[in-house]
Short mmCIF file of C-alpha atoms in Angstrom, two decimals:
data_model
loop_
_atom_site.label_atom_id
_atom_site.label_comp_id
_atom_site.label_asym_id
_atom_site.label_seq_id
_atom_site.Cartn_x
_atom_site.Cartn_y
_atom_site.Cartn_z
CA UNK N 6 74.48 84.65 43.77
CA UNK N 7 76.17 86.90 46.30
CA UNK N 8 73.78 89.71 45.40
CA UNK N 9 70.78 87.44 46.02
CA UNK N 10 72.15 86.34 49.39
CA UNK N 11 72.82 89.93 50.43
CA UNK N 12 69.33 91.03 49.39
CA UNK N 13 67.73 88.19 51.34
CA UNK N 14 69.76 88.98 54.42
CA UNK N 15 68.76 92.65 54.21
CA UNK N 16 65.05 91.74 53.96
CA UNK N 17 65.24 89.47 57.01
CA UNK N 18 66.95 92.18 59.02
CA UNK N 19 64.32 94.74 58.00
CA UNK N 20 61.39 92.49 58.99
CA UNK N 21 63.05 91.61 62.31
CA UNK N 22 63.55 95.29 63.09
CA UNK N 23 59.94 96.06 62.27
CA UNK N 24 58.62 93.38 64.67
CA UNK N 25 61.08 94.52 67.33
CA UNK N 26 59.72 98.09 67.06
CA UNK N 27 56.11 96.86 67.15
CA UNK N 28 55.22 98.30 63.76
CA UNK N 29 52.03 96.56 62.60
CA UNK N 30 52.53 97.70 59.00
CA UNK N 31 55.46 95.26 58.69
CA UNK N 32 52.83 92.49 58.30
CA UNK N 33 50.70 92.72 55.13
CA UNK N 34 46.91 92.98 55.72
CA UNK N 35 44.14 91.64 53.55
CA UNK N 36 43.18 94.00 50.75
CA UNK N 37 40.06 96.02 51.63
CA UNK N 38 39.86 94.88 55.26
CA UNK N 39 38.68 97.89 57.29
CA UNK N 40 37.69 97.64 60.95
CA UNK N 41 33.91 98.09 61.31
CA UNK N 42 32.59 100.70 63.70
CA UNK N 43 30.32 99.20 66.33
CA UNK N 44 26.64 100.14 66.05
CA UNK N 45 25.48 102.66 68.66
CA UNK N 46 23.37 101.41 71.54
CA UNK N 47 19.84 102.64 70.99
CA UNK N 48 17.04 103.02 73.52
CA UNK N 49 13.30 103.42 73.08
CA UNK N 50 12.24 105.32 76.19
CA UNK N 51 9.04 104.69 78.10
CA UNK N 52 6.82 107.47 79.41
CA UNK N 53 4.01 107.34 81.96
CA UNK N 54 1.76 110.01 83.37
CA UNK N 55 0.37 110.43 86.87
CA UNK N 56 -2.46 107.97 87.47
CA UNK N 57 -5.93 108.96 88.55
CA UNK N 58 -6.05 105.94 90.91
CA UNK N 59 -9.82 105.92 90.52
CA UNK N 60 -11.62 102.69 89.70
CA UNK N 61 -13.37 102.94 86.35
CA UNK N 62 -11.73 106.26 85.59
CA UNK N 63 -8.39 105.54 83.91
CA UNK N 64 -6.28 108.52 82.88
CA UNK N 65 -4.55 108.16 79.50
CA UNK N 66 -2.44 110.49 77.37
CA UNK N 67 -3.03 110.11 73.64
CA UNK N 68 -0.08 111.10 71.47
CA UNK N 69 -0.05 111.09 67.68
CA UNK N 70 2.86 111.44 65.29
CA UNK N 71 2.30 113.42 62.10
CA UNK N 72 5.40 112.34 60.20
CA UNK N 73 4.78 112.91 56.49
CA UNK N 74 1.86 112.32 54.17
CA UNK N 75 -1.67 113.58 54.68
CA UNK N 76 -3.95 114.04 57.67
CA UNK N 77 -6.12 111.08 58.66
CA UNK N 78 -9.57 112.62 58.85
CA UNK N 79 -10.99 109.46 60.45
CA UNK N 80 -8.92 110.16 63.56
CA UNK N 81 -8.97 113.95 63.46
CA UNK N 82 -12.75 114.18 63.07
CA UNK N 83 -13.27 111.71 65.92
CA UNK N 84 -11.06 113.74 68.25
CA UNK N 85 -12.95 116.94 67.44
CA UNK N 86 -16.44 115.43 67.46
CA UNK N 87 -15.91 113.55 70.71
CA UNK N 88 -13.92 116.43 72.26
CA UNK N 89 -10.99 114.16 73.09
CA UNK N 90 -7.73 116.00 73.88
CA UNK N 91 -4.44 114.77 72.45
CA UNK N 92 -0.82 115.74 71.95
CA UNK N 93 0.22 115.88 68.29
CA UNK N 94 3.89 115.66 67.26
CA UNK N 95 4.34 117.36 63.89
CA UNK N 96 7.27 117.54 61.48
CA UNK N 97 8.06 120.57 59.35
CA UNK N 98 7.39 118.45 56.27
CA UNK N 99 3.90 117.48 57.44
CA UNK N 100 3.00 121.07 58.31
CA UNK N 101 3.76 122.23 54.76
CA UNK N 102 1.43 119.65 53.26
CA UNK N 103 -1.51 119.93 55.66
CA UNK N 104 -2.59 123.54 56.21
CA UNK N 105 -6.26 122.55 56.61
CA UNK N 106 -5.49 120.09 59.41
CA UNK N 107 -3.22 122.65 61.06
CA UNK N 108 -6.11 125.12 61.03
CA UNK N 109 -8.29 122.59 62.85
CA UNK N 110 -5.59 122.12 65.49
CA UNK N 111 -5.21 125.86 66.01
CA UNK N 112 -8.97 126.38 66.16
CA UNK N 113 -9.22 123.88 69.04
CA UNK N 114 -6.51 124.90 71.54
CA UNK N 115 -8.46 123.25 74.34
CA UNK N 116 -8.06 119.88 72.61
CA UNK N 117 -4.70 119.88 70.88
CA UNK N 118 -1.21 120.35 72.20
CA UNK N 119 1.24 120.59 69.28
CA UNK N 120 4.81 119.43 69.85
CA UNK N 121 8.02 118.87 67.88
CA UNK N 122 8.58 115.76 65.72
CA UNK N 123 11.57 117.24 63.88
CA UNK N 124 12.36 118.95 60.62
CA UNK N 125 12.76 116.07 58.19
CA UNK N 126 11.74 112.99 60.22
CA UNK N 127 15.31 111.84 60.81
CA UNK N 128 16.16 109.58 63.80
CA UNK N 129 17.78 111.61 66.59
CA UNK N 130 20.91 109.47 66.82
CA UNK N 131 24.22 111.34 66.74
CA UNK N 132 26.32 108.59 65.15
CA UNK N 133 25.78 107.17 61.64
CA UNK N 134 23.47 104.14 61.58
CA UNK N 135 20.19 102.90 60.16
CA UNK N 136 17.03 102.70 62.23
CA UNK N 137 14.29 100.67 60.53
CA UNK N 138 16.13 101.45 57.30
CA UNK N 139 16.14 105.22 57.91
CA UNK N 140 19.53 106.95 58.05
CA UNK N 141 20.14 108.63 61.42
CA UNK N 142 21.11 112.26 61.86
CA UNK N 143 24.65 110.99 62.33
CA UNK N 144 26.24 113.84 64.30
CA UNK N 145 25.45 116.14 67.24
CA UNK N 146 25.15 119.07 64.82
CA UNK N 147 22.64 117.18 62.67
CA UNK N 148 20.58 116.20 65.71
CA UNK N 149 20.45 119.85 66.73
CA UNK N 150 19.36 120.86 63.23
CA UNK N 151 16.60 118.26 63.23
CA UNK N 152 15.26 119.55 66.54
CA UNK N 153 15.71 123.27 65.91
CA UNK N 154 14.44 123.05 62.33
CA UNK N 155 11.25 121.40 63.49
CA UNK N 156 10.68 124.01 66.19
CA UNK N 157 11.35 126.89 63.80
CA UNK N 158 8.78 125.55 61.33
CA UNK N 159 6.19 125.28 64.08
CA UNK N 160 6.68 128.85 65.26
CA UNK N 161 6.59 130.10 61.66
CA UNK N 162 3.23 128.32 61.25
CA UNK N 163 1.77 130.17 64.24
CA UNK N 164 2.20 127.37 66.76
CA UNK N 165 3.51 128.19 70.26
CA UNK N 166 7.14 127.20 70.85
CA UNK N 167 7.25 123.47 71.65
CA UNK N 168 8.47 121.96 74.92
CA UNK N 169 8.47 118.28 73.96
CA UNK N 170 10.40 116.46 71.27
CA UNK N 171 9.87 113.00 69.82
CA UNK N 172 12.31 111.86 67.16
CA UNK N 173 11.59 109.73 64.13
CA UNK N 174 11.30 106.02 65.12
CA UNK N 175 11.24 107.08 68.82
CA UNK N 176 14.74 105.61 69.19
CA UNK N 177 17.82 107.51 70.43
CA UNK N 178 21.33 106.97 71.63
CA UNK N 179 22.04 108.20 75.15
CA UNK N 180 24.35 111.00 74.07
CA UNK N 181 21.66 112.43 71.77
CA UNK N 182 19.17 112.31 74.65
CA UNK N 183 21.58 114.41 76.69
CA UNK N 184 21.99 116.88 73.85
CA UNK N 185 18.24 117.29 73.32
CA UNK N 186 17.61 117.68 77.03
CA UNK N 187 20.35 120.35 77.15
CA UNK N 188 18.36 122.24 74.51
CA UNK N 189 15.50 122.46 76.99
CA UNK N 190 13.21 119.72 75.64
CA UNK N 191 11.53 116.86 77.39
CA UNK N 192 11.65 113.73 75.25
CA UNK N 193 8.37 111.90 74.71
CA UNK N 194 8.51 108.16 75.03
CA UNK N 195 5.38 106.06 75.37
CA UNK N 196 4.05 102.95 77.10
CA UNK N 197 1.52 101.59 74.57
CA UNK N 198 2.30 101.26 70.86
CA UNK N 199 -1.18 101.63 69.44
CA UNK N 200 -0.79 101.08 65.72
CA UNK N 201 2.69 99.65 65.14
CA UNK N 202 3.81 102.63 63.11
CA UNK N 203 0.37 102.69 61.40
CA UNK N 204 1.18 99.31 59.84
CA UNK N 205 -1.21 97.15 61.89
CA UNK N 206 -4.73 96.19 60.91
CA UNK N 207 -7.82 97.87 62.31
CA UNK N 208 -8.77 95.08 64.71
CA UNK N 209 -5.37 94.65 66.36
CA UNK N 210 -4.93 98.43 66.57
CA UNK N 211 -8.27 98.77 68.33
CA UNK N 212 -7.33 96.03 70.80
CA UNK N 213 -3.94 97.54 71.56
CA UNK N 214 -5.31 101.00 72.31
CA UNK N 215 -8.24 99.56 74.26
CA UNK N 216 -5.71 97.77 76.48
CA UNK N 217 -4.30 101.08 77.76
CA UNK N 218 -4.42 101.38 81.54
CA UNK N 219 -4.37 104.17 84.09
CA UNK N 220 -1.17 106.21 83.56
CA UNK N 221 -0.38 104.98 80.05
CA UNK N 222 0.89 107.09 77.17
CA UNK N 223 -0.35 105.81 73.81
CA UNK N 224 1.50 106.45 70.55
CA UNK N 225 -0.29 106.23 67.19
CA UNK N 226 -0.15 108.04 63.85
CA UNK N 227 -2.43 110.62 62.27
CA UNK N 228 -0.73 110.83 58.87
CA UNK N 229 -1.73 107.63 57.06
CA UNK N 230 -5.34 107.99 55.87
CA UNK N 231 -5.07 105.00 53.51
CA UNK N 232 -3.93 102.56 56.22
CA UNK N 233 -6.42 100.33 58.02
CA UNK N 234 -4.92 101.24 61.41
CA UNK N 235 -6.69 104.61 61.44
CA UNK N 236 -10.08 102.92 61.53
CA UNK N 237 -9.03 100.96 64.60
CA UNK N 238 -7.70 104.09 66.30
CA UNK N 239 -10.97 105.96 65.82
CA UNK N 240 -13.09 103.09 67.13
CA UNK N 241 -10.86 102.54 70.17
CA UNK N 242 -11.13 106.21 71.16
CA UNK N 243 -14.91 106.11 71.14
CA UNK N 244 -14.96 102.88 73.14
CA UNK N 245 -12.52 104.19 75.75
CA UNK N 246 -14.54 107.36 76.19
CA UNK N 247 -17.69 105.31 76.74
CA UNK N 248 -15.87 103.44 79.52
CA UNK N 249 -15.20 106.69 81.38
CA UNK N 250 -11.55 107.16 80.39
CA UNK N 251 -10.02 110.54 81.15
CA UNK N 252 -7.93 111.78 78.23
CA UNK N 253 -5.20 114.31 78.93
CA UNK N 254 -2.45 116.11 77.04
CA UNK N 255 1.16 115.85 78.15
CA UNK N 256 1.19 119.49 79.20
CA UNK N 257 -1.72 118.92 81.59
CA UNK N 258 -0.27 116.26 83.89
CA UNK N 259 2.89 115.16 85.64
CA UNK N 260 4.95 112.52 83.91
CA UNK N 261 7.88 110.15 84.38
CA UNK N 262 10.20 109.06 81.58
CA UNK N 263 13.10 106.63 81.73
CA UNK N 264 16.61 106.98 80.21
CA UNK N 265 16.78 110.53 81.64
CA UNK N 266 14.30 111.81 79.07
CA UNK N 267 12.32 113.96 81.49
CA UNK N 268 14.60 114.47 84.49
#
């Protein structure tokens, strides 16, 4: 009995000392309870170009992402046939799979400005998270690799060194924006989402792009030839041209981006 009393007294003294010293480990925690890291704050920057300020003569910048997959000939042939200039953001992965489309781009330097969409189509976010179910780069080093790897693939393919970057999903955290800007790139946001990631139908895609106004930057995709959206893109381009729209590439006009993407 004395031994039990002494042991109990010793335990009480030990716990009291632990609380007095502020040691949190003196209180048992639930098994497996680990504090969760807060999700990074992501932004989806807007971009506008200088307006023409002429009635009936809207100025619009068309931008297309070539993420993975194949070239959408419905869009590409329309751009060439109608002589409509556009800025194309290509990944290293897309370039490997589409040499014929790349040849068309390079054969029409007056129409196409080719810019950097990354090496492996990984969101340019420097902390681990998921963006639309896609794992982010997750570190500053991985963001740099995504940007530099994309640029290296472009130069190796005979494309001039890029000046613009647009990451997968077009979402970033602010620290990654600073890192990419420090690498010398302008970051391409947009003001009109034309095809909803190429997932919209032809009719709604056509309406969205047709709604573009003077100074807008339209984003659509040129890498999903089996999706209905491509049909809507092609039709909207022809309709806008018939209305007197002036199409420009990003390199041809002044621009303004928010979230310090172009400052």
